[in-house]
Amino acid sequence: MTATIGIDGKTAEYPVHQGSVGPEVIDIRKLYGNTGRFTFDPGFTSTASCESKITYIDGDQGILLHRGYPIEQLAEQSSFLEVAYLLLNGDLPSQTEHDEFKYLITRHTMVHEQLATFYRGFRRDAHPMAVMCGVVGALSAFYHDSTDIHDPKQREIACHRLIAKMPTIAAMAYKYSVGQPFLYPDNSLSYTGNFLRMTFGVPAEPYIINPVVEDALDKIFILHADHEQNASTSTVRLAGSSGANPFACIAAGIACLWGPAHGGANEAALEMLRTIGRPERIPEFIARAKNKDDPFRLMGFGHRVYKNYDPRAKVLGAAATKVLDTLGISDPVLDTARELERIALSDDYFIEKKLYPNVDFYSGIILSAIGFPTSMFTALFALARTTGWIAQWTEMMEDKEQKIGRPRQLYTGHPRRDYVPLNQRG
Ligand code: ACO
């Protein structure tokens, strides 16, 4: 199939590609050559930047599939490490493949001892995302033997190192901020159990893992593992398109994820719920969200792609109740969240604009109940999303059509003008 695009009385045919599911795309790579015109698409709302086989989202239906598997099934039945394998390799592992992958990841959990010195250069009150950005970027200075992006074996080792070391790096960022000693990983534990121990354990006593907490956190990691070509993933791909090493690319992804419109929204959502404080104050905040002159937005609501309930928010809404019940925590914030959701979903403004709770709406409540400070929320997101980032980066590196990413622009600045020496300017 082709699409006909005509301009200045001249028309040309452009190929239309059909994905396995989802909308067709018009291949406009020859448009500039044929017409001398670019397309204008700020925010890329109508642009597919690459071909991918990893994640599929139907935002209207509220569907999220990883390698074809629905996110609800993965969250209920799989584990984070298995999902990481799936994202990277394309299929669920056999038992042997699973055990081998677990062994590989477990063997890479420690970080270079000198990295601890690197942490000590930060102020104790540094935001964990600032620390994560710096430390992950610095990994390329510690692991030179896995930065040759043209060697598939080195690429694979770098991927394993990143998945394995992120929990250690995030836990160290937390430990540094509270002034406690860093804990070495314990490779006999699960991926998530090990992270919990490195975060909340102390060398002076054994750390007992609560299986409900371990399971809830593992679910949160699964739900954040990948999400197609979102801002941070596109950043990783764009950084990687120039040939930058994977550690530098993931550091770029972390920087992008930090923003409150993206990964930082879970922190902002919980802060907003705490500010609202009690269900009676909700109408005041709904009114502010609707007011065009007020920059306030309901954090944890709305999504660029989902124009329906974010399937990840559904899983987390149920998990929040389970975790709080099991831990015996009665947090009024959960009541406020449920009531805010109920009111917003029946309000014309939110219905018309198709604004539903997103993944960040409930995740903060669970993380807070587990004991994480809000400043760690986005760091946990980065930990989980690293698997998606490296799966997408690997896919790009193996793509024969991959080119350096280089968008063009609609220039609205001055046309050419001549330089005027300082003493001659009016
Ligand atoms: N509260 C109130 N109004 C909203 C909200 C919100 N949370 N989100 C969107 N709107 C309104 C906008 O004001 C706009 O109204 P208008 O058409 O009258 O101008 C309309 O809905 C469309 O909003 P856009 O910003 O154009 O939509 P976009 O797709 O660009 O933005 C985004 C999506 C950034 C996620 C937005 O919904 C938002 O800021 N949400 C709050 C932050 C948040 O929760 N981010 C997490 C996203 S999920 C993730 O990154 C993991």
Coordinates of C-alpha atoms in Angstrom, one line a residue, residues 4 7 31 64 68 80 95 102 104-106 108 140 185 225 235 268 286 292 320 343 350 381 384-385 389 396 414 420:
T4 CA -0.1 9.9 -2.1
I7 CA 2.3 19.7 -3.0
L31 CA 9.6 13.4 1.5
L64 CA 0.4 -3.0 27.2
G68 CA 3.3 -10.0 23.0
F80 CA 11.4 -9.0 37.2
Q95 CA 14.3 -23.3 33.0
K102 CA 20.1 -15.5 36.9
L104 CA 25.0 -14.2 35.0
I105 CA 23.2 -11.3 36.6
T106 CA 24.0 -12.4 40.1
H108 CA 27.8 -8.9 38.3
S140 CA 32.2 3.6 31.5
P185 CA 25.2 -7.6 47.6
A225 CA 10.5 -2.3 33.0
T235 CA 16.8 9.8 24.8
A268 CA 5.2 14.6 42.7
I286 CA -9.8 19.5 41.0
K292 CA -6.3 27.4 32.6
A320 CA -1.4 -0.8 47.2
I343 CA -14.2 12.2 41.6
F350 CA -11.3 14.6 32.9
F381 CA 12.0 3.7 38.3
A384 CA 13.6 -1.0 36.6
R385 CA 13.6 0.9 33.3
W389 CA 16.5 1.0 27.9
M396 CA 18.9 -0.3 17.8
H414 CA 16.3 36.1 11.9
V420 CA 27.6 45.2 13.4

